[in-house]
Short mmCIF file of C-alpha atoms and ligand atoms in Angstrom, two decimals:
data_model
loop_
_atom_site.label_atom_id
_atom_site.label_comp_id
_atom_site.label_asym_id
_atom_site.label_seq_id
_atom_site.Cartn_x
_atom_site.Cartn_y
_atom_site.Cartn_z
CA MET A 228 0.00 0.00 0.00
CA LEU A 229 1.39 3.41 -0.95
CA GLU A 230 1.80 6.15 1.59
CA ILE A 231 -0.16 8.65 -0.49
CA PHE A 232 -3.16 6.37 -0.24
CA GLN A 233 -3.28 6.81 3.56
CA ALA A 234 -4.95 10.19 3.14
CA LEU A 235 -7.74 8.82 0.94
CA PRO A 236 -11.16 7.98 2.34
CA LYS A 237 -11.50 4.27 3.05
CA VAL A 238 -14.04 2.27 1.08
CA SER A 239 -17.14 2.57 3.17
CA GLU A 240 -18.72 -0.58 4.64
CA ARG A 241 -22.06 1.13 4.21
CA ARG A 242 -24.25 0.14 1.25
CA LEU A 243 -26.63 2.76 -0.05
CA SER A 244 -30.01 1.45 -1.01
CA LEU A 245 -31.60 2.97 -4.11
CA ARG A 246 -34.86 2.88 -5.96
CA LEU A 247 -34.92 4.25 -9.49
CA THR A 248 -37.65 5.62 -11.70
CA PRO A 249 -39.02 3.04 -14.18
CA ALA A 250 -36.88 4.60 -16.92
CA GLY A 251 -33.75 4.34 -14.80
CA GLU A 252 -34.47 0.79 -13.77
CA LYS A 253 -35.05 -0.21 -17.38
CA LYS A 254 -31.77 1.37 -18.43
CA MET A 255 -29.90 -0.46 -15.69
CA ARG A 256 -31.43 -3.83 -16.59
CA GLN A 257 -30.41 -3.21 -20.21
CA GLY A 258 -26.81 -2.82 -19.10
CA GLY A 259 -26.55 0.96 -19.29
CA PRO A 260 -23.46 2.06 -17.34
CA TRP A 261 -24.74 5.51 -16.36
CA ILE A 262 -27.68 6.27 -14.05
CA TYR A 263 -28.57 9.96 -14.18
CA ASP A 264 -29.77 12.09 -11.25
CA THR A 265 -33.22 12.42 -12.82
CA TRP A 266 -33.69 8.66 -12.42
CA VAL A 267 -32.90 8.74 -8.70
CA PRO A 268 -35.97 10.15 -6.90
CA GLU A 269 -34.58 10.03 -3.36
CA ASP A 270 -31.17 11.22 -2.24
CA PRO A 271 -29.53 8.49 -0.15
CA MET A 272 -27.04 11.07 1.21
CA GLY A 273 -24.01 9.06 0.15
CA LEU A 274 -20.41 10.06 -0.38
CA PRO A 275 -18.48 9.73 -3.64
CA GLY A 276 -17.47 6.10 -4.07
CA ASP A 277 -20.05 4.56 -1.75
CA LEU A 278 -21.40 1.31 -3.15
CA ALA A 279 -25.06 1.76 -3.97
CA VAL A 280 -27.39 -1.19 -4.48
CA VAL A 281 -30.44 -0.71 -6.67
CA PHE A 282 -33.58 -2.64 -5.77
CA ASP A 283 -36.83 -2.91 -7.70
CA GLY A 284 -40.35 -2.41 -6.29
CA LYS A 285 -40.33 -5.99 -4.96
CA LYS A 286 -37.02 -5.40 -3.16
CA ARG A 287 -35.18 -7.57 -5.67
CA PHE A 288 -31.57 -6.80 -6.55
CA VAL A 289 -31.21 -4.97 -9.86
CA GLY A 290 -27.56 -4.00 -9.75
CA ILE A 291 -24.79 -2.20 -7.96
CA GLY A 292 -22.61 0.78 -8.72
CA LEU A 293 -20.49 3.63 -7.41
CA TRP A 294 -22.32 6.64 -6.06
CA ASP A 295 -21.28 10.11 -7.25
CA PRO A 296 -23.23 13.04 -5.76
CA THR A 297 -20.97 15.51 -7.65
CA SER A 298 -22.08 14.60 -11.16
CA SER A 299 -25.34 14.29 -13.05
CA ILE A 300 -24.22 10.71 -13.65
CA ARG A 301 -25.19 9.79 -10.11
CA LEU A 302 -24.37 6.12 -10.33
CA ARG A 303 -21.64 4.39 -12.35
CA VAL A 304 -22.91 0.85 -12.74
CA LEU A 305 -20.42 -1.92 -11.95
CA HIS A 306 -22.79 -4.81 -12.29
CA ALA A 307 -26.43 -5.56 -13.10
CA GLY A 308 -28.23 -8.91 -12.92
CA SER A 309 -27.75 -11.48 -10.19
CA PRO A 310 -26.28 -10.27 -6.88
CA VAL A 311 -22.48 -10.12 -6.60
CA LYS A 312 -20.04 -9.04 -3.94
CA ILE A 313 -17.99 -6.05 -5.01
CA ASP A 314 -14.64 -6.29 -3.27
CA ALA A 315 -10.95 -6.11 -4.15
CA ALA A 316 -11.13 -9.52 -5.84
CA TRP A 317 -13.98 -8.31 -8.04
CA PHE A 318 -12.02 -5.23 -9.20
CA HIS A 319 -8.88 -7.28 -9.74
CA GLY A 320 -10.89 -9.78 -11.79
CA LYS A 321 -12.19 -6.99 -14.03
CA LEU A 322 -8.67 -5.68 -14.59
CA ALA A 323 -7.37 -9.17 -15.35
CA GLY A 324 -10.23 -9.66 -17.83
CA ALA A 325 -9.34 -6.40 -19.55
CA ALA A 326 -5.70 -7.48 -19.74
CA ALA A 327 -6.68 -10.85 -21.23
CA LEU A 328 -8.51 -9.07 -24.04
CA ARG A 329 -5.28 -7.26 -24.94
CA ALA A 330 -3.09 -10.34 -24.58
CA THR A 331 -2.05 -10.30 -28.23
CA LEU A 332 -0.73 -6.77 -27.79
CA MET A 333 0.76 -7.27 -24.33
CA ASP A 334 2.49 -10.57 -25.05
CA ASP A 335 3.79 -9.58 -28.46
CA PRO A 336 7.11 -11.50 -28.55
CA ALA A 337 8.74 -8.98 -30.90
CA HIS A 338 7.71 -6.14 -28.56
CA LYS A 339 6.50 -4.18 -31.51
CA THR A 340 3.64 -2.56 -29.61
CA ASP A 341 3.85 -1.62 -25.96
CA GLY A 342 1.49 1.35 -26.07
CA TYR A 343 -2.14 0.30 -25.69
CA ARG A 344 -5.32 1.00 -23.77
CA LEU A 345 -5.53 -1.48 -20.94
CA VAL A 346 -8.90 -0.37 -19.60
CA ASN A 347 -11.48 1.34 -21.79
CA GLY A 348 -13.82 2.56 -19.05
CA GLU A 349 -17.47 1.59 -19.42
CA ASN A 350 -16.59 -0.81 -22.24
CA ASP A 351 -14.50 -2.91 -19.89
CA GLY A 352 -17.05 -2.75 -17.08
CA LEU A 353 -15.21 -0.03 -15.14
CA PRO A 354 -17.20 3.12 -15.89
CA GLY A 355 -15.18 6.29 -15.43
CA VAL A 356 -11.71 4.71 -15.54
CA VAL A 357 -9.30 4.64 -18.45
CA VAL A 358 -5.88 3.02 -18.19
CA ASP A 359 -3.28 3.45 -20.90
CA ALA A 360 0.10 1.74 -21.02
CA PHE A 361 3.18 3.34 -22.52
CA ALA A 362 5.99 0.79 -22.21
CA ASP A 363 6.52 0.48 -18.45
CA THR A 364 4.52 3.58 -17.55
CA CYS A 365 0.87 3.13 -16.78
CA VAL A 366 -1.56 6.05 -16.74
CA ILE A 367 -4.81 5.87 -14.77
CA LYS A 368 -7.30 8.51 -15.84
CA LEU A 369 -10.32 9.03 -13.61
CA TYR A 370 -13.52 10.74 -14.72
CA SER A 371 -15.32 10.75 -11.36
CA PRO A 372 -14.40 11.18 -7.68
CA CYS A 373 -16.35 7.98 -7.01
CA TRP A 374 -13.15 6.13 -7.91
CA ILE A 375 -10.95 7.82 -5.34
CA PRO A 376 -11.68 5.47 -2.39
CA HIS A 377 -11.09 2.56 -4.80
CA LEU A 378 -7.84 3.90 -6.23
CA PRO A 379 -5.60 1.76 -3.97
CA VAL A 380 -7.42 -1.37 -5.13
CA LEU A 381 -7.10 -0.31 -8.77
CA TRP A 382 -3.40 0.35 -8.30
CA GLU A 383 -2.84 -3.05 -6.67
CA GLY A 384 -4.74 -4.84 -9.42
CA LEU A 385 -2.74 -3.05 -12.12
CA MET A 386 0.56 -3.85 -10.41
CA ALA A 387 -0.46 -7.51 -10.29
CA ILE A 388 -0.93 -7.50 -14.08
CA HIS A 389 2.45 -5.99 -14.88
CA GLY A 390 5.14 -4.63 -12.62
CA TRP A 391 4.80 -1.07 -13.89
CA GLU A 392 7.88 1.03 -13.31
CA ARG A 393 5.70 4.08 -12.90
CA VAL A 394 1.99 4.76 -12.39
CA VAL A 395 0.64 8.24 -13.26
CA LEU A 396 -2.72 9.63 -12.19
CA ARG A 397 -4.73 11.89 -14.49
CA LEU A 398 -8.01 13.56 -13.50
CA ASN A 399 -10.56 14.94 -15.91
CA ARG A 400 -11.45 18.61 -15.86
CA ALA A 401 -14.65 18.18 -13.83
CA MET A 402 -12.68 16.49 -11.07
CA GLN A 403 -9.95 19.09 -11.11
CA SER A 404 -12.56 21.77 -10.48
CA GLN A 405 -13.70 20.07 -7.27
CA PRO A 406 -10.55 19.99 -5.10
CA LYS A 407 -12.48 19.19 -1.93
CA HIS A 408 -13.26 15.75 -3.34
CA LEU A 409 -9.69 15.01 -4.35
CA HIS A 410 -8.17 14.41 -0.89
CA GLY A 411 -4.86 15.88 -1.98
CA LEU A 412 -4.60 13.98 -5.26
CA ARG A 413 -3.46 16.01 -8.27
CA ASP A 414 -3.80 15.71 -12.01
CA GLY A 415 -0.46 14.42 -13.32
CA GLN A 416 0.65 13.04 -9.98
CA ILE A 417 3.09 10.13 -10.00
CA LEU A 418 1.45 7.53 -7.76
CA SER A 419 4.43 5.20 -7.76
CA GLY A 420 7.82 5.03 -9.42
CA PRO A 421 10.31 7.69 -10.46
CA GLU A 422 9.36 11.26 -11.32
CA LEU A 423 9.09 12.11 -14.97
CA SER A 424 11.09 15.00 -16.38
CA GLY A 425 10.05 14.54 -20.01
CA PRO A 426 8.12 12.25 -22.29
CA VAL A 427 8.23 8.45 -22.14
CA LEU A 428 9.07 6.43 -25.23
CA PHE A 429 7.03 3.46 -26.36
CA ARG A 430 6.51 1.46 -29.54
CA GLU A 431 3.60 1.03 -31.83
CA ASN A 432 4.05 -1.55 -34.61
CA GLY A 433 7.78 -1.00 -34.23
CA ILE A 434 7.59 2.80 -34.53
CA VAL A 435 8.99 4.72 -31.58
CA PHE A 436 6.72 7.45 -30.23
CA GLU A 437 6.88 9.69 -27.24
CA ALA A 438 3.90 10.25 -24.98
CA GLU A 439 3.45 12.93 -22.38
CA PRO A 440 1.48 11.07 -19.72
CA VAL A 441 1.68 13.92 -17.22
CA ILE A 442 0.89 16.96 -19.36
CA GLY A 443 -0.32 15.62 -22.71
CA GLN A 444 -3.90 15.67 -23.99
CA LYS A 445 -6.07 12.80 -22.66
CA THR A 446 -3.47 10.32 -21.37
CA GLY A 447 -0.69 11.60 -23.62
CA PHE A 448 -1.25 9.82 -26.94
CA PHE A 449 -4.20 8.82 -29.09
CA LEU A 450 -3.88 5.05 -29.03
CA ASP A 451 -7.28 4.57 -30.61
CA GLN A 452 -5.96 5.36 -34.10
CA ARG A 453 -3.29 2.64 -34.15
CA ASP A 454 -4.93 0.47 -36.80
CA ASN A 455 -5.92 3.46 -38.92
CA ARG A 456 -2.33 4.68 -38.82
CA ALA A 457 -1.17 1.29 -40.11
CA ARG A 458 -3.70 1.58 -42.94
CA VAL A 459 -2.30 5.01 -43.84
CA GLU A 460 1.20 3.50 -43.90
CA ALA A 461 0.01 0.93 -46.43
CA LEU A 462 -1.47 3.65 -48.69
CA SER A 463 1.34 6.21 -48.56
CA ARG A 464 4.02 4.90 -50.92
CA GLY A 465 5.14 7.56 -53.37
CA ARG A 466 2.58 10.09 -52.19
CA ASP A 467 2.92 13.55 -50.69
CA VAL A 468 1.00 13.14 -47.44
CA LEU A 469 -0.77 15.88 -45.51
CA ASN A 470 -1.74 15.08 -41.91
CA VAL A 471 -4.15 17.69 -40.55
CA PHE A 472 -4.86 17.82 -36.78
CA SER A 473 -1.66 15.82 -36.51
CA TYR A 474 -1.09 16.17 -32.75
CA THR A 475 2.32 14.54 -32.24
CA GLY A 476 2.52 13.17 -35.77
CA GLY A 477 1.18 9.65 -35.29
CA PHE A 478 -0.17 9.29 -38.82
CA SER A 479 2.82 11.25 -40.16
CA VAL A 480 5.56 8.83 -39.04
CA TYR A 481 3.56 5.86 -40.31
CA ALA A 482 3.17 7.61 -43.69
CA ALA A 483 6.94 8.21 -43.81
CA ARG A 484 7.66 4.56 -43.00
CA GLY A 485 5.20 3.58 -45.71
CA GLY A 486 7.39 5.34 -48.26
CA ALA A 487 5.67 8.73 -48.59
CA LYS A 488 7.49 11.19 -50.86
CA SER A 489 7.00 13.90 -48.23
CA VAL A 490 4.93 14.44 -45.10
CA THR A 491 3.39 17.68 -43.83
CA SER A 492 1.84 17.81 -40.34
CA VAL A 493 -0.52 20.60 -39.26
CA ASP A 494 -1.69 21.21 -35.70
CA LEU A 495 -2.68 24.30 -33.76
CA SER A 496 -0.55 23.27 -30.81
CA VAL A 497 3.12 24.31 -30.89
CA PRO A 498 4.22 21.63 -28.37
CA ALA A 499 2.40 18.99 -30.44
CA THR A 500 4.21 20.00 -33.65
CA GLU A 501 7.53 20.01 -31.79
CA ALA A 502 6.76 16.51 -30.52
CA ALA A 503 5.91 15.47 -34.10
CA ARG A 504 9.42 16.55 -35.18
CA ARG A 505 10.94 14.62 -32.29
CA ASN A 506 8.89 11.55 -33.20
CA PHE A 507 10.48 11.64 -36.65
CA ALA A 508 13.89 11.93 -35.00
CA HIS A 509 13.21 8.91 -32.76
CA ASN A 510 12.70 6.82 -35.90
CA ARG A 511 15.75 7.89 -37.90
CA PHE A 512 17.13 4.40 -37.38
CA ASP A 513 14.67 3.45 -40.10
CA PRO A 514 16.19 4.60 -43.43
CA THR A 515 12.76 5.08 -45.05
CA VAL A 516 11.69 7.46 -42.29
CA ALA A 517 15.09 9.19 -42.28
CA ARG A 518 14.83 9.81 -46.02
CA CYS A 519 11.33 11.32 -45.91
CA PRO A 520 11.18 15.14 -45.71
CA HIS A 521 8.83 16.24 -42.91
CA GLU A 522 7.44 19.70 -42.24
CA ALA A 523 5.38 20.42 -39.11
CA LEU A 524 3.25 23.58 -39.17
CA ALA A 525 1.74 25.04 -36.01
CA GLN A 526 -1.32 26.57 -37.60
CA ASP A 527 -5.10 26.55 -37.55
CA ALA A 528 -6.19 23.69 -39.81
CA PHE A 529 -8.84 25.67 -41.66
CA VAL A 530 -6.45 28.56 -42.32
CA ALA A 531 -3.62 26.23 -43.37
CA LEU A 532 -5.83 24.29 -45.79
CA GLU A 533 -7.20 27.49 -47.30
CA GLU A 534 -3.65 28.84 -47.82
CA MET A 535 -2.48 25.60 -49.41
CA ARG A 536 -5.45 25.62 -51.73
CA LYS A 537 -4.69 29.18 -52.82
CA THR A 538 -1.01 28.57 -53.35
CA GLY A 539 -1.78 25.44 -55.38
CA LYS A 540 -0.22 22.90 -53.01
CA ARG A 541 -1.54 19.42 -53.71
CA PHE A 542 -1.13 16.10 -51.92
CA GLY A 543 -1.65 12.44 -52.77
CA LEU A 544 -3.10 11.53 -49.38
CA VAL A 545 -4.82 13.78 -46.85
CA VAL A 546 -5.64 12.77 -43.26
CA LEU A 547 -8.26 14.82 -41.39
CA ASP A 548 -8.57 13.77 -37.74
CA PRO A 549 -10.08 16.72 -35.87
CA PRO A 550 -10.94 16.96 -32.16
CA MET A 551 -14.47 16.25 -31.01
CA PHE A 552 -16.79 18.67 -32.79
CA ALA A 553 -20.07 17.81 -31.00
CA GLN A 554 -20.07 17.91 -27.20
CA SER A 555 -23.84 17.60 -27.01
CA ARG A 556 -26.76 16.52 -29.11
CA ALA A 557 -27.57 20.16 -29.85
CA GLU A 558 -24.19 20.52 -31.57
CA VAL A 559 -24.56 17.61 -33.98
CA GLU A 560 -25.79 19.72 -36.91
CA THR A 561 -22.96 22.24 -36.51
CA ALA A 562 -20.48 19.39 -36.20
CA LEU A 563 -21.72 17.80 -39.42
CA ALA A 564 -21.41 21.16 -41.17
CA ALA A 565 -17.82 21.44 -39.90
CA TYR A 566 -17.01 17.91 -41.12
CA ALA A 567 -18.44 18.81 -44.53
CA ARG A 568 -16.37 21.98 -44.64
CA LEU A 569 -13.27 19.97 -43.78
CA THR A 570 -14.06 17.46 -46.52
CA ARG A 571 -14.31 20.30 -49.07
CA LEU A 572 -11.08 21.87 -47.84
CA GLY A 573 -9.29 18.51 -47.76
CA LEU A 574 -10.42 17.72 -51.30
CA SER A 575 -9.32 21.15 -52.50
CA VAL A 576 -5.70 20.19 -51.75
CA LEU A 577 -6.01 16.54 -52.80
CA ALA A 578 -4.65 15.65 -56.24
CA PRO A 579 -6.97 13.76 -58.62
CA GLY A 580 -7.02 10.08 -57.65
CA GLY A 581 -5.69 10.95 -54.19
CA VAL A 582 -6.76 9.26 -50.97
CA LEU A 583 -8.88 11.04 -48.36
CA VAL A 584 -8.80 9.72 -44.79
CA GLN A 585 -11.34 11.46 -42.57
CA ALA A 586 -12.11 10.56 -38.98
CA SER A 587 -14.58 11.64 -36.30
CA CYS A 588 -14.29 11.04 -32.58
CA SER A 589 -17.64 12.66 -31.69
CA ASN A 590 -19.80 9.97 -30.12
CA ARG A 591 -22.86 12.15 -30.67
CA VAL A 592 -22.37 11.93 -34.43
CA ASP A 593 -23.39 8.48 -35.64
CA ALA A 594 -21.36 6.66 -38.25
CA GLU A 595 -24.05 6.70 -40.96
CA SER A 596 -24.59 10.48 -40.75
CA PHE A 597 -20.84 11.07 -40.73
CA PHE A 598 -20.10 8.97 -43.80
CA ALA A 599 -23.14 10.37 -45.62
CA CYS A 600 -22.05 13.93 -44.88
CA ILE A 601 -18.56 13.32 -46.31
CA HIS A 602 -19.99 11.77 -49.48
CA GLU A 603 -22.46 14.61 -49.94
CA ALA A 604 -19.75 17.25 -49.49
CA ALA A 605 -17.51 15.43 -51.98
CA ARG A 606 -20.30 15.16 -54.55
CA GLN A 607 -21.05 18.86 -54.20
CA ALA A 608 -17.37 19.60 -54.72
CA GLY A 609 -17.48 17.55 -57.94
CA ARG A 610 -15.06 15.00 -56.44
CA PRO A 611 -17.16 11.89 -55.74
CA LEU A 612 -15.50 9.35 -53.48
CA GLU A 613 -14.87 5.70 -54.09
CA GLU A 614 -14.70 3.99 -50.71
CA ILE A 615 -11.69 1.93 -49.77
CA GLU A 616 -12.77 1.12 -46.23
CA ARG A 617 -14.82 2.27 -43.23
CA THR A 618 -13.17 1.57 -39.91
CA GLY A 619 -13.66 2.05 -36.21
CA HIS A 620 -11.89 1.15 -33.01
CA ALA A 621 -8.77 -0.95 -32.54
CA LEU A 622 -8.80 -4.16 -30.49
CA ASP A 623 -7.84 -2.43 -27.24
CA HIS A 624 -10.84 -0.08 -27.51
CA PRO A 625 -13.73 -2.54 -27.24
CA VAL A 626 -17.25 -1.15 -27.53
CA THR A 627 -19.91 -2.68 -25.30
CA PHE A 628 -22.52 0.05 -25.02
CA GLU A 629 -24.12 2.48 -27.41
CA GLN A 630 -22.26 5.68 -26.49
CA GLY A 631 -19.01 3.72 -26.22
CA SER A 632 -18.62 3.84 -29.97
CA TYR A 633 -17.13 7.13 -31.05
CA LEU A 634 -14.40 6.60 -33.60
CA LYS A 635 -15.23 6.25 -37.24
CA CYS A 636 -12.95 6.74 -40.19
CA LEU A 637 -13.45 6.76 -43.94
CA PHE A 638 -10.71 5.77 -46.38
CA ALA A 639 -11.69 6.80 -49.91
CA LYS A 640 -10.24 7.60 -53.29
CA ALA A 641 -11.35 10.94 -54.73
CA ALA A 642 -12.08 11.51 -58.40
N1 SAH B 858 -4.48 12.59 -35.31
C1 SAH B 858 -3.91 12.69 -33.99
C2 SAH B 858 -4.93 13.05 -32.93
C3 SAH B 858 -5.66 14.33 -33.20
S1 SAH B 858 -6.42 15.00 -31.80
C4 SAH B 858 -3.19 11.40 -33.64
O1 SAH B 858 -3.33 10.40 -34.37
O2 SAH B 858 -2.49 11.38 -32.64
C5 SAH B 858 -6.92 16.55 -32.38
C6 SAH B 858 -5.82 17.55 -32.57
O3 SAH B 858 -6.38 18.71 -33.18
C7 SAH B 858 -5.14 18.04 -31.30
O4 SAH B 858 -3.76 17.80 -31.40
C8 SAH B 858 -5.40 19.56 -31.27
O5 SAH B 858 -4.27 20.30 -30.84
C9 SAH B 858 -5.68 19.85 -32.72
N2 SAH B 858 -6.52 21.01 -33.02
C10 SAH B 858 -7.63 21.43 -32.38
N3 SAH B 858 -8.18 22.49 -33.04
C11 SAH B 858 -7.39 22.73 -34.11
C12 SAH B 858 -7.43 23.66 -35.17
N4 SAH B 858 -8.40 24.57 -35.26
N5 SAH B 858 -6.47 23.61 -36.10
C13 SAH B 858 -5.48 22.68 -36.03
N6 SAH B 858 -5.40 21.78 -35.05
C14 SAH B 858 -6.33 21.79 -34.11
#
């Protein structure tokens, strides 16, 4: 047990007893991981992380979850169905199950990939927890203070899976804004292992990348695009590749290794473009990467694309992987309009016969609407698309509930 865990509230022996509205109860029986405040008619006066048992009108067990009075997601469901005991063994079992699902990545004898998502929150039955691995550094990202009393158990379970050299804690923005529920924990805190003075290096399909687990976006790297990056590698030979919203150049290095004639990365963030340059440098041992000219521009994507169009710059493959455009249902229409605008801009710098790769990570925007919107924009631009492939999540990002699916990506050849 770590010393920093001494200050955390102990897991309470108390079990809250809850009744839900019919809508809430139905959702829980269907396996929904989130129970909203509007479905909980009576406040059981619990603390974040208390185990709350839901009973139906006949006092029968419906399920159990972690109570969170600080969020509109009042209960994060751990289990629904027949009664179970939630204890350390239960949490450890969930973590071991998640690890088993990634066994092909984790036990890769050639050690070609040691950056992967070990726990994908709700989709691995642990709602509100994401765990990413970057070589021997493990990053736990929490999305609710209901996990804080259970953090020692999570840490122990993770250490049992792999003897991580270092475990980093990340907290989402909502948690950071409620310091009184954090019990001294900080975003970016090293829970165990040596301090970190810079990025950590890890490998993805043999490519060396750096991740910034302490200060980077999300947990420091977008592992969810691994398979799509490999697809881009396979399509890049002999092409000038433009990677827009490049972050630290994930798609860019793959394109270079795939034999791209040149690679241009564009991202608004200066530190991200600097990291993209370093990621190229980390892979100079590979002559194909070393040979490929790479330019990283710290610029607004829309402005950069517009300038390239005007100056007549053209590419053979364009990747568009923007941040989430729709935060809520109300923003879906605006998001679709922004995706369409990006498609038009992307096509305006894509040479005839070039490949467009466009992704969306907005879970509010469903796959059908997204793909339809790209096709419509391309038709209107007089550049109809011939699909190569539609893709989604990689193996370490399983999807087990409706809102768990967010990533969609279209690979298409433009007229
Ligand atoms: N494709 C990346 C992940 C992209 S995440 C990968 O595979 O790793 C989205 C990125 O868009 C972030 O790096 C963010 O800095 C950048 N971004 C957000 N708004 C932008 C804008 N208006 N112009 C350019 N980049 C932007």
